[in-house]
Coordinates of N, CA, C and O in Angstrom, one line a residue:
X271 N 108.1 72.6 -270.0 CA 109.3 71.7 -270.3 C 109.4 71.6 -271.9 O 110.5 71.7 -272.4
X272 N 108.3 71.5 -272.6 CA 108.4 71.3 -274.0 C 108.9 72.6 -274.7 O 109.5 72.6 -275.7
X273 N 108.6 73.8 -274.1 CA 109.0 75.0 -274.7 C 110.5 75.1 -274.9 O 111.0 75.6 -275.8
X274 N 111.3 74.5 -273.9 CA 112.7 74.6 -273.9 C 113.4 73.4 -274.7 O 114.6 73.4 -274.8
X275 N 112.6 72.5 -275.2 CA 113.1 71.4 -275.9 C 113.6 71.8 -277.3 O 113.1 72.7 -277.9
X276 N 114.7 71.2 -277.8 CA 115.2 71.5 -279.1 C 114.0 71.4 -280.2 O 113.3 70.5 -280.2
X277 N 113.9 72.5 -281.0 CA 112.9 72.5 -282.0 C 111.5 73.0 -281.5 O 110.6 73.1 -282.3
X278 N 111.4 73.3 -280.2 CA 110.1 73.7 -279.6 C 110.0 75.2 -279.9 O 110.7 75.9 -280.7
X279 N 109.0 75.9 -279.2 CA 108.8 77.3 -279.3 C 110.0 78.1 -279.1 O 110.1 79.3 -279.5
X280 N 110.9 77.6 -278.3 CA 112.1 78.4 -278.0 C 112.9 78.8 -279.2 O 113.8 79.7 -279.1
X281 N 112.7 78.2 -280.3 CA 113.4 78.5 -281.6 C 112.8 79.8 -282.2 O 113.4 80.4 -283.1
X282 N 111.6 80.1 -281.8 CA 110.9 81.3 -282.3 C 110.9 82.5 -281.4 O 110.9 83.6 -281.9
X283 N 111.0 82.3 -280.1 CA 110.8 83.4 -279.1 C 111.9 83.3 -278.1 O 112.2 82.2 -277.6
X284 N 112.4 84.4 -277.6 CA 113.3 84.4 -276.5 C 112.6 84.2 -275.2 O 113.0 83.5 -274.3
X285 N 111.4 84.9 -275.1 CA 110.6 84.8 -273.8 C 109.1 84.8 -274.2 O 108.8 85.4 -275.3
X286 N 108.3 84.3 -273.3 CA 106.8 84.4 -273.4 C 106.4 85.0 -272.1 O 106.7 84.4 -271.1
X287 N 105.6 86.0 -272.1 CA 105.0 86.6 -270.9 C 103.5 86.6 -270.9 O 102.9 86.8 -272.0
X288 N 102.9 86.3 -269.8 CA 101.5 86.4 -269.6 C 101.2 87.8 -269.0 O 101.7 88.0 -267.9
X289 N 100.5 88.6 -269.7 CA 100.2 89.9 -269.3 C 98.7 90.1 -269.1 O 98.0 89.8 -270.1
X290 N 98.2 90.5 -268.0 CA 96.8 90.6 -267.7 C 96.2 91.9 -268.4 O 96.8 93.0 -268.4
X291 N 95.1 91.8 -269.0 CA 94.4 92.9 -269.6 C 93.5 93.6 -268.6 O 93.2 94.8 -268.8
X292 N 93.2 93.0 -267.5 CA 92.4 93.6 -266.4 C 91.1 94.3 -266.9 O 90.8 95.4 -266.6
X293 N 90.4 93.6 -267.7 CA 89.1 94.1 -268.3 C 88.0 94.0 -267.2 O 87.9 92.9 -266.6
X294 N 87.3 95.0 -266.8 CA 86.3 94.9 -265.8 C 85.2 93.9 -266.3 O 84.9 93.8 -267.5
X295 N 84.7 93.1 -265.4 CA 83.8 92.1 -265.7 C 82.6 92.5 -266.5 O 82.2 91.8 -267.4
X296 N 82.1 93.7 -266.2 CA 80.9 94.2 -267.0 C 81.2 94.5 -268.4 O 80.3 94.7 -269.2
X297 N 82.5 94.7 -268.8 CA 82.9 95.0 -270.1 C 83.4 93.8 -270.9 O 83.6 93.8 -272.1
X298 N 83.7 92.7 -270.1 CA 84.3 91.5 -270.7 C 83.2 90.6 -271.2 O 82.9 89.5 -270.7
X299 N 82.6 91.0 -272.4 CA 81.5 90.2 -273.0 C 81.9 89.5 -274.2 O 82.6 90.1 -275.0
X300 N 81.5 88.3 -274.4 CA 81.6 87.6 -275.6 C 80.4 86.7 -275.7 O 80.4 85.6 -275.1
X301 N 79.3 87.1 -276.4 CA 78.1 86.4 -276.5 C 77.6 86.3 -277.9 O 76.8 87.0 -278.4
X302 N 78.2 85.4 -278.7 CA 77.9 85.3 -280.1 C 76.4 85.1 -280.4 O 75.9 85.6 -281.4
X303 N 75.7 84.4 -279.5 CA 74.3 84.2 -279.7 C 73.5 85.5 -279.7 O 72.3 85.6 -280.2
X304 N 74.0 86.5 -279.1 CA 73.3 87.8 -279.0 C 73.8 88.9 -280.0 O 73.4 90.0 -279.8
X305 N 74.5 88.5 -281.0 CA 75.1 89.5 -281.9 C 74.1 90.3 -282.7 O 74.3 91.4 -283.2
X306 N 72.8 89.7 -282.9 CA 71.8 90.5 -283.6 C 71.2 91.6 -282.8 O 70.7 92.6 -283.3
X307 N 71.1 91.4 -281.4 CA 70.4 92.4 -280.6 C 71.3 93.1 -279.6 O 70.9 94.1 -279.1
X308 N 72.5 92.7 -279.4 CA 73.4 93.4 -278.5 C 74.7 93.9 -279.2 O 75.5 93.1 -279.6
X309 N 74.8 95.2 -279.4 CA 75.9 95.7 -280.1 C 77.3 95.4 -279.5 O 78.3 95.3 -280.1
X310 N 77.3 95.2 -278.2 CA 78.6 95.0 -277.5 C 78.8 93.5 -277.2 O 79.6 93.1 -276.3
X311 N 78.2 92.6 -278.0 CA 78.3 91.2 -277.8 C 79.8 90.7 -277.8 O 80.1 89.7 -277.2
X312 N 80.6 91.4 -278.6 CA 82.0 91.0 -278.7 C 83.0 92.0 -278.0 O 84.2 92.1 -278.3
X313 N 82.5 92.7 -277.0 CA 83.3 93.7 -276.4 C 84.5 93.2 -275.6 O 85.5 93.8 -275.6
X314 N 84.4 92.0 -275.1 CA 85.5 91.4 -274.3 C 86.8 91.2 -275.2 O 87.9 91.8 -274.9
X315 N 86.7 90.5 -276.4 CA 87.8 90.4 -277.2 C 88.3 91.8 -277.7 O 89.5 92.0 -277.9
X316 N 87.4 92.7 -278.0 CA 87.8 94.0 -278.5 C 88.6 94.8 -277.4 O 89.6 95.4 -277.7
X317 N 88.2 94.7 -276.2 CA 88.9 95.3 -275.0 C 90.2 94.6 -274.8 O 91.2 95.3 -274.4
X318 N 90.3 93.3 -275.0 CA 91.5 92.6 -274.8 C 92.5 93.1 -275.8 O 93.7 93.3 -275.5
X319 N 92.1 93.2 -277.1 CA 93.0 93.8 -278.1 C 93.5 95.2 -277.7 O 94.7 95.4 -277.7
X320 N 92.6 96.0 -277.3 CA 92.9 97.4 -277.0 C 93.9 97.4 -275.8 O 94.9 98.2 -275.8
X321 N 93.6 96.6 -274.8 CA 94.5 96.6 -273.6 C 95.9 96.1 -274.0 O 96.9 96.7 -273.5
X322 N 95.9 95.1 -274.8 CA 97.2 94.5 -275.2 C 98.0 95.5 -276.0 O 99.2 95.7 -275.8
X323 N 97.4 96.2 -276.9 CA 98.0 97.3 -277.7 C 98.6 98.4 -276.8 O 99.7 98.8 -277.0
X324 N 97.8 98.8 -275.9 CA 98.2 99.9 -275.0 C 99.4 99.5 -274.1 O 100.3 100.2 -273.8
X325 N 99.4 98.2 -273.6 CA 100.5 97.7 -272.8 C 101.8 97.7 -273.6 O 102.8 98.1 -273.1
X326 N 101.7 97.2 -274.8 CA 102.9 97.2 -275.7 C 103.3 98.6 -276.0 O 104.5 98.9 -276.0
X327 N 102.4 99.5 -276.3 CA 102.6 100.9 -276.6 C 103.3 101.6 -275.5 O 104.1 102.5 -275.6
X328 N 103.0 101.2 -274.2 CA 103.5 101.9 -273.0 C 105.0 101.8 -272.9 O 105.7 102.6 -272.3
X329 N 105.6 100.7 -273.5 CA 107.1 100.6 -273.4 C 107.5 99.8 -272.2 O 108.7 99.5 -272.0
X330 N 106.6 99.4 -271.3 CA 106.9 98.7 -270.1 C 107.6 97.4 -270.4 O 108.5 96.9 -269.6
X331 N 107.3 96.7 -271.5 CA 107.8 95.4 -271.8 C 108.8 95.5 -272.9 O 109.2 94.4 -273.5
X332 N 109.3 96.6 -273.3 CA 110.3 96.8 -274.3 C 109.9 97.8 -275.3 O 108.8 98.4 -275.3
X333 N 110.7 98.1 -276.3 CA 110.5 99.1 -277.3 C 110.2 98.3 -278.6 O 111.1 97.8 -279.2
X334 N 109.0 98.3 -279.1 CA 108.6 97.6 -280.3 C 108.0 98.6 -281.3 O 107.3 99.5 -281.0
X335 N 108.2 98.3 -282.6 CA 107.6 99.1 -283.6 C 106.4 98.4 -284.3 O 105.9 98.8 -285.2
X336 N 106.1 97.2 -283.8 CA 104.9 96.5 -284.3 C 104.7 95.3 -283.4 O 105.5 94.9 -282.5
X337 N 103.5 94.6 -283.6 CA 103.3 93.4 -282.9 C 102.3 92.5 -283.7 O 101.6 93.0 -284.5
X338 N 102.3 91.3 -283.4 CA 101.4 90.3 -284.0 C 100.4 89.8 -283.0 O 100.8 89.3 -281.9
X339 N 99.2 89.9 -283.3 CA 98.1 89.5 -282.4 C 97.7 88.1 -282.9 O 97.1 87.9 -283.9
X340 N 97.9 87.1 -282.0 CA 97.4 85.7 -282.3 C 96.4 85.4 -281.2 O 96.7 85.3 -280.1
X341 N 95.2 85.3 -281.7 CA 94.1 85.1 -280.7 C 94.3 83.8 -280.0 O 94.9 82.8 -280.5
X342 N 93.8 83.7 -278.8 CA 94.0 82.6 -277.9 C 93.5 81.3 -278.4 O 94.0 80.2 -278.0
X343 N 92.5 81.3 -279.3 CA 91.9 80.1 -279.8 C 92.5 79.7 -281.2 O 92.1 78.8 -281.9
X344 N 93.6 80.4 -281.6 CA 94.3 80.1 -282.9 C 95.3 79.0 -282.7 O 96.0 79.0 -281.7
X345 N 95.4 78.1 -283.6 CA 96.4 77.0 -283.5 C 97.1 77.0 -284.9 O 96.5 76.7 -285.9
X346 N 98.4 77.2 -284.9 CA 99.2 77.1 -286.2 C 99.1 75.7 -286.7 O 99.2 74.7 -286.0
X347 N 98.8 75.6 -288.0 CA 98.7 74.3 -288.6 C 99.8 74.1 -289.7 O 99.9 73.0 -290.3
X348 N 100.6 75.1 -290.0 CA 101.6 75.0 -291.0 C 103.0 75.1 -290.4 O 103.2 76.0 -289.6
X349 N 103.9 74.3 -290.9 CA 105.3 74.4 -290.4 C 105.8 75.8 -290.8 O 105.5 76.3 -291.9
X350 N 106.6 76.3 -290.0 CA 107.3 77.6 -290.3 C 106.3 78.8 -290.5 O 106.6 79.7 -291.3
X351 N 105.2 78.7 -289.9 CA 104.1 79.7 -290.0 C 104.6 81.1 -289.6 O 104.3 82.1 -290.3
X352 N 105.5 81.2 -288.6 CA 106.0 82.5 -288.2 C 106.9 83.0 -289.3 O 107.0 84.3 -289.5
X353 N 107.7 82.2 -289.9 CA 108.5 82.6 -291.1 C 107.7 83.2 -292.2 O 108.1 84.2 -292.8
X354 N 106.5 82.6 -292.5 CA 105.6 83.1 -293.5 C 105.1 84.5 -293.1 O 105.1 85.4 -293.9
X355 N 104.7 84.6 -291.9 CA 104.3 85.9 -291.4 C 105.4 87.0 -291.5 O 105.1 88.1 -292.0
X356 N 106.6 86.6 -291.1 CA 107.7 87.6 -291.2 C 107.9 88.0 -292.7 O 108.2 89.1 -293.0
X357 N 107.8 87.0 -293.6 CA 108.0 87.3 -295.0 C 106.9 88.3 -295.5 O 107.2 89.2 -296.3
X358 N 105.7 88.1 -295.0 CA 104.6 89.0 -295.4 C 104.9 90.4 -294.9 O 104.6 91.4 -295.6
X359 N 105.3 90.5 -293.7 CA 105.7 91.8 -293.1 C 106.7 92.5 -293.9 O 106.6 93.7 -294.3
X360 N 107.8 91.8 -294.3 CA 108.9 92.4 -295.1 C 108.4 92.8 -296.4 O 108.8 93.8 -297.0
X361 N 107.5 92.0 -297.0 CA 107.0 92.3 -298.4 C 106.1 93.5 -298.4 O 106.0 94.2 -299.5
X362 N 105.4 93.8 -297.3 CA 104.3 94.8 -297.4 C 104.6 96.0 -296.5 O 103.8 96.9 -296.5
X363 N 105.7 96.1 -295.8 CA 106.0 97.2 -295.0 C 106.3 98.5 -295.8 O 106.8 98.3 -297.0
X364 N 106.0 99.6 -295.4 CA 105.4 100.0 -294.1 C 103.8 99.8 -294.3 O 103.3 99.9 -295.4
X365 N 103.2 99.6 -293.2 CA 101.7 99.5 -293.1 C 101.2 99.7 -291.7 O 102.0 99.7 -290.8
X366 N 100.0 100.1 -291.6 CA 99.4 100.3 -290.3 C 98.7 99.0 -289.8 O 98.9 98.6 -288.6
X367 N 98.0 98.3 -290.7 CA 97.4 97.0 -290.3 C 97.6 96.1 -291.5 O 97.5 96.4 -292.7
X368 N 98.0 94.8 -291.2 CA 98.3 93.8 -292.2 C 97.5 92.6 -291.9 O 97.5 92.1 -290.8
X369 N 96.7 92.1 -292.8 CA 96.0 90.8 -292.6 C 95.0 90.6 -293.8 O 95.0 91.3 -294.8
X370 N 94.2 89.6 -293.6 CA 93.2 89.2 -294.6 C 92.2 90.3 -294.7 O 91.8 90.9 -293.7
X371 N 91.6 90.4 -295.9 CA 90.5 91.3 -296.1 C 89.2 90.6 -295.5 O 89.0 89.4 -295.7
X372 N 88.3 91.4 -294.9 CA 87.1 90.9 -294.4 C 86.3 90.2 -295.5 O 86.1 90.8 -296.6
X373 N 85.8 89.0 -295.3 CA 85.1 88.3 -296.4 C 83.7 87.8 -295.9 O 83.2 86.8 -296.4
X374 N 83.1 88.6 -295.0 CA 81.8 88.2 -294.5 C 80.7 89.1 -295.1 O 80.9 89.8 -296.1
X375 N 79.5 89.0 -294.5 CA 78.4 89.7 -295.1 C 77.8 90.7 -294.1 O 76.8 91.4 -294.4
X376 N 78.4 90.9 -292.9 CA 77.8 91.8 -291.9 C 77.8 93.3 -292.4 O 77.1 94.1 -291.9
X377 N 78.7 93.6 -293.3 CA 78.8 95.0 -293.8 C 78.0 95.3 -295.0 O 77.9 96.4 -295.5
X378 N 77.3 94.3 -295.6 CA 76.6 94.5 -296.8 C 75.7 95.6 -296.9 O 75.6 96.4 -297.8
X379 N 74.9 95.8 -295.8 CA 73.9 96.9 -295.8 C 74.5 98.3 -295.9 O 73.8 99.2 -296.3
X380 N 75.7 98.5 -295.5 CA 76.3 99.8 -295.5 C 77.7 99.9 -296.1 O 78.4 100.9 -296.0
X381 N 78.1 98.8 -296.8 CA 79.4 98.7 -297.4 C 79.7 99.9 -298.3 O 80.8 100.4 -298.3
X382 N 78.7 100.3 -299.2 CA 79.0 101.4 -300.1 C 79.2 102.7 -299.4 O 79.8 103.6 -300.0
X383 N 78.8 102.8 -298.1 CA 79.0 104.1 -297.4 C 80.3 104.2 -296.7 O 80.7 105.2 -296.1
X384 N 81.1 103.0 -296.6 CA 82.4 103.0 -295.9 C 83.4 103.6 -296.8 O 83.5 103.4 -298.0
X385 N 84.3 104.5 -296.2 CA 85.3 105.2 -297.0 C 86.3 104.1 -297.5 O 86.6 103.1 -296.8
X386 N 86.9 104.4 -298.6 CA 87.9 103.5 -299.2 C 89.1 103.1 -298.3 O 89.6 102.0 -298.3
X387 N 89.4 104.1 -297.4 CA 90.6 103.9 -296.5 C 90.4 102.8 -295.5 O 91.4 102.2 -295.1
X388 N 89.2 102.5 -295.2 CA 89.0 101.4 -294.2 C 88.3 100.2 -294.7 O 88.1 99.2 -294.0
X389 N 87.9 100.2 -296.0 CA 87.2 99.1 -296.6 C 88.1 98.1 -297.1 O 89.3 98.3 -297.3

């Protein structure tokens, strides 16, 4: 009901669809406590991204030249956040991937070995 209220999400989107990623249970892993010993600890979110991308790429839901991935646990905290994102897109296009640079330390041990194109 709130979606259709004046000033609600309906001002940003024409429609919202729930699309299943259908990730097999054995691949749908998210175990942060095991990240030091299990390389696939984050496999579930990675497969979710991949499935979403492939679904959009298939053209079944329309013809798109890009998409914005907002993770399920993300909550916008700034008014007009989508306008800000659209401004960033217009300012930086064309691009393959747009977003913040990684600012963690997981890559430190091999950072110098990563090619400039992906670092």
